């Protein structure tokens, strides 16, 4: 899946820049990283709606942006696709 591949590439670049404390690169990548993460999660949640069930889908869609759950939801979706 092209979206997943693009998301993982930009995420790796962003995390590398953060680790290296390359704040200029972080700033350049941040908008694209966030945009791709949102597109990836929303697309995958909609794609997997039948597998997740209505209640689970609604809960994940409403709460995935909560910092407590973002990493878990993204990780789950990466495993499912």
PDB file of C-alpha atoms in Angstrom:
ATOM      1  CA  UNK A   1       0.000   0.000   0.000  1.00  0.00           C
ATOM      2  CA  UNK A   2       1.474   3.282  -1.181  1.00  0.00           C
ATOM      3  CA  UNK A   3       0.059   5.420   1.646  1.00  0.00           C
ATOM      4  CA  UNK A   4       1.534   3.127   4.300  1.00  0.00           C
ATOM      5  CA  UNK A   5       4.920   3.185   2.568  1.00  0.00           C
ATOM      6  CA  UNK A   6       4.946   6.998   2.302  1.00  0.00           C
ATOM      7  CA  UNK A   7       3.857   7.333   5.916  1.00  0.00           C
ATOM      8  CA  UNK A   8       6.592   4.993   7.179  1.00  0.00           C
ATOM      9  CA  UNK A   9       9.248   6.794   5.118  1.00  0.00           C
ATOM     10  CA  UNK A  10       8.368  10.269   6.378  1.00  0.00           C
ATOM     11  CA  UNK A  11       7.982   8.950   9.941  1.00  0.00           C
ATOM     12  CA  UNK A  12      11.492   7.462   9.811  1.00  0.00           C
ATOM     13  CA  UNK A  13      12.929  10.732   8.472  1.00  0.00           C
ATOM     14  CA  UNK A  14      11.122  12.738  11.126  1.00  0.00           C
ATOM     15  CA  UNK A  15      12.226  10.451  13.966  1.00  0.00           C
ATOM     16  CA  UNK A  16      15.824  10.519  12.710  1.00  0.00           C
ATOM     17  CA  UNK A  17      15.790  14.314  12.633  1.00  0.00           C
ATOM     18  CA  UNK A  18      14.367  14.387  16.174  1.00  0.00           C
ATOM     19  CA  UNK A  19      17.013  11.962  17.436  1.00  0.00           C
ATOM     20  CA  UNK A  20      19.771  14.022  15.831  1.00  0.00           C
ATOM     21  CA  UNK A  21      18.198  17.223  17.161  1.00  0.00           C
ATOM     22  CA  UNK A  22      18.145  18.592  13.639  1.00  0.00           C
ATOM     23  CA  UNK A  23      15.395  21.111  14.342  1.00  0.00           C
ATOM     24  CA  UNK A  24      15.475  22.586  10.847  1.00  0.00           C
ATOM     25  CA  UNK A  25      14.711  19.176   9.330  1.00  0.00           C
ATOM     26  CA  UNK A  26      12.083  18.505  11.999  1.00  0.00           C
ATOM     27  CA  UNK A  27      10.349  21.740  11.089  1.00  0.00           C
ATOM     28  CA  UNK A  28      10.486  20.928   7.365  1.00  0.00           C
ATOM     29  CA  UNK A  29       9.088  17.400   7.849  1.00  0.00           C
ATOM     30  CA  UNK A  30       6.531  18.039  10.575  1.00  0.00           C
ATOM     31  CA  UNK A  31       3.562  19.171   8.502  1.00  0.00           C
ATOM     32  CA  UNK A  32       3.942  16.379   5.967  1.00  0.00           C
ATOM     33  CA  UNK A  33       4.417  13.812   8.750  1.00  0.00           C
ATOM     34  CA  UNK A  34       1.269  14.898  10.595  1.00  0.00           C
ATOM     35  CA  UNK A  35      -0.751  15.096   7.372  1.00  0.00           C
ATOM     36  CA  UNK A  36       0.306  11.605   6.294  1.00  0.00           C
ATOM     37  CA  UNK A  37      -0.394  10.181   9.736  1.00  0.00           C
ATOM     38  CA  UNK A  38      -3.920  11.605   9.704  1.00  0.00           C
ATOM     39  CA  UNK A  39      -4.547  10.331   6.154  1.00  0.00           C
ATOM     40  CA  UNK A  40      -3.149   6.907   6.998  1.00  0.00           C
ATOM     41  CA  UNK A  41      -5.187   6.463  10.185  1.00  0.00           C
ATOM     42  CA  UNK A  42      -8.443   7.752   8.722  1.00  0.00           C
ATOM     43  CA  UNK A  43      -8.051   5.680   5.545  1.00  0.00           C
ATOM     44  CA  UNK A  44      -7.186   2.519   7.464  1.00  0.00           C
ATOM     45  CA  UNK A  45      -9.999   2.979   9.974  1.00  0.00           C
ATOM     46  CA  UNK A  46     -12.477   3.366   7.130  1.00  0.00           C
ATOM     47  CA  UNK A  47     -10.973   0.413   5.244  1.00  0.00           C
ATOM     48  CA  UNK A  48     -11.093  -1.830   8.310  1.00  0.00           C
ATOM     49  CA  UNK A  49     -14.482  -0.644   9.561  1.00  0.00           C
ATOM     50  CA  UNK A  50     -16.177  -3.997   8.897  1.00  0.00           C
ATOM     51  CA  UNK A  51     -13.394  -5.952  10.602  1.00  0.00           C
ATOM     52  CA  UNK A  52     -13.302  -3.652  13.612  1.00  0.00           C
ATOM     53  CA  UNK A  53     -17.040  -3.455  14.151  1.00  0.00           C
ATOM     54  CA  UNK A  54     -19.100  -0.276  14.463  1.00  0.00           C
ATOM     55  CA  UNK A  55     -18.443   0.369  18.157  1.00  0.00           C
ATOM     56  CA  UNK A  56     -14.671  -0.222  17.977  1.00  0.00           C
ATOM     57  CA  UNK A  57     -14.433   1.841  14.777  1.00  0.00           C
ATOM     58  CA  UNK A  58     -16.272   4.763  16.341  1.00  0.00           C
ATOM     59  CA  UNK A  59     -14.174   4.626  19.527  1.00  0.00           C
ATOM     60  CA  UNK A  60     -10.898   4.537  17.612  1.00  0.00           C
ATOM     61  CA  UNK A  61     -11.957   7.273  15.194  1.00  0.00           C
ATOM     62  CA  UNK A  62     -12.993   9.585  18.034  1.00  0.00           C
ATOM     63  CA  UNK A  63      -9.990   8.946  20.289  1.00  0.00           C
ATOM     64  CA  UNK A  64      -6.941   8.157  18.171  1.00  0.00           C
ATOM     65  CA  UNK A  65      -5.637  11.745  18.376  1.00  0.00           C
ATOM     66  CA  UNK A  66      -5.481  11.549  22.173  1.00  0.00           C
ATOM     67  CA  UNK A  67      -1.731  11.434  22.930  1.00  0.00           C
ATOM     68  CA  UNK A  68      -2.315   8.420  25.183  1.00  0.00           C
ATOM     69  CA  UNK A  69      -3.657   6.367  22.268  1.00  0.00           C
ATOM     70  CA  UNK A  70      -2.103   7.698  19.055  1.00  0.00           C
ATOM     71  CA  UNK A  71       0.941   5.438  19.064  1.00  0.00           C
ATOM     72  CA  UNK A  72      -1.136   2.368  19.985  1.00  0.00           C
ATOM     73  CA  UNK A  73      -3.754   2.990  17.290  1.00  0.00           C
ATOM     74  CA  UNK A  74      -1.153   3.678  14.599  1.00  0.00           C
ATOM     75  CA  UNK A  75       0.757   0.553  15.651  1.00  0.00           C
ATOM     76  CA  UNK A  76      -2.401  -1.553  15.525  1.00  0.00           C
ATOM     77  CA  UNK A  77      -3.306  -0.273  12.062  1.00  0.00           C
ATOM     78  CA  UNK A  78       0.228  -0.882  10.758  1.00  0.00           C
ATOM     79  CA  UNK A  79      -0.073  -4.508  11.880  1.00  0.00           C
ATOM     80  CA  UNK A  80      -3.523  -4.948  10.349  1.00  0.00           C
ATOM     81  CA  UNK A  81      -2.590  -3.709   6.856  1.00  0.00           C
TER      82      UNK A  81
END
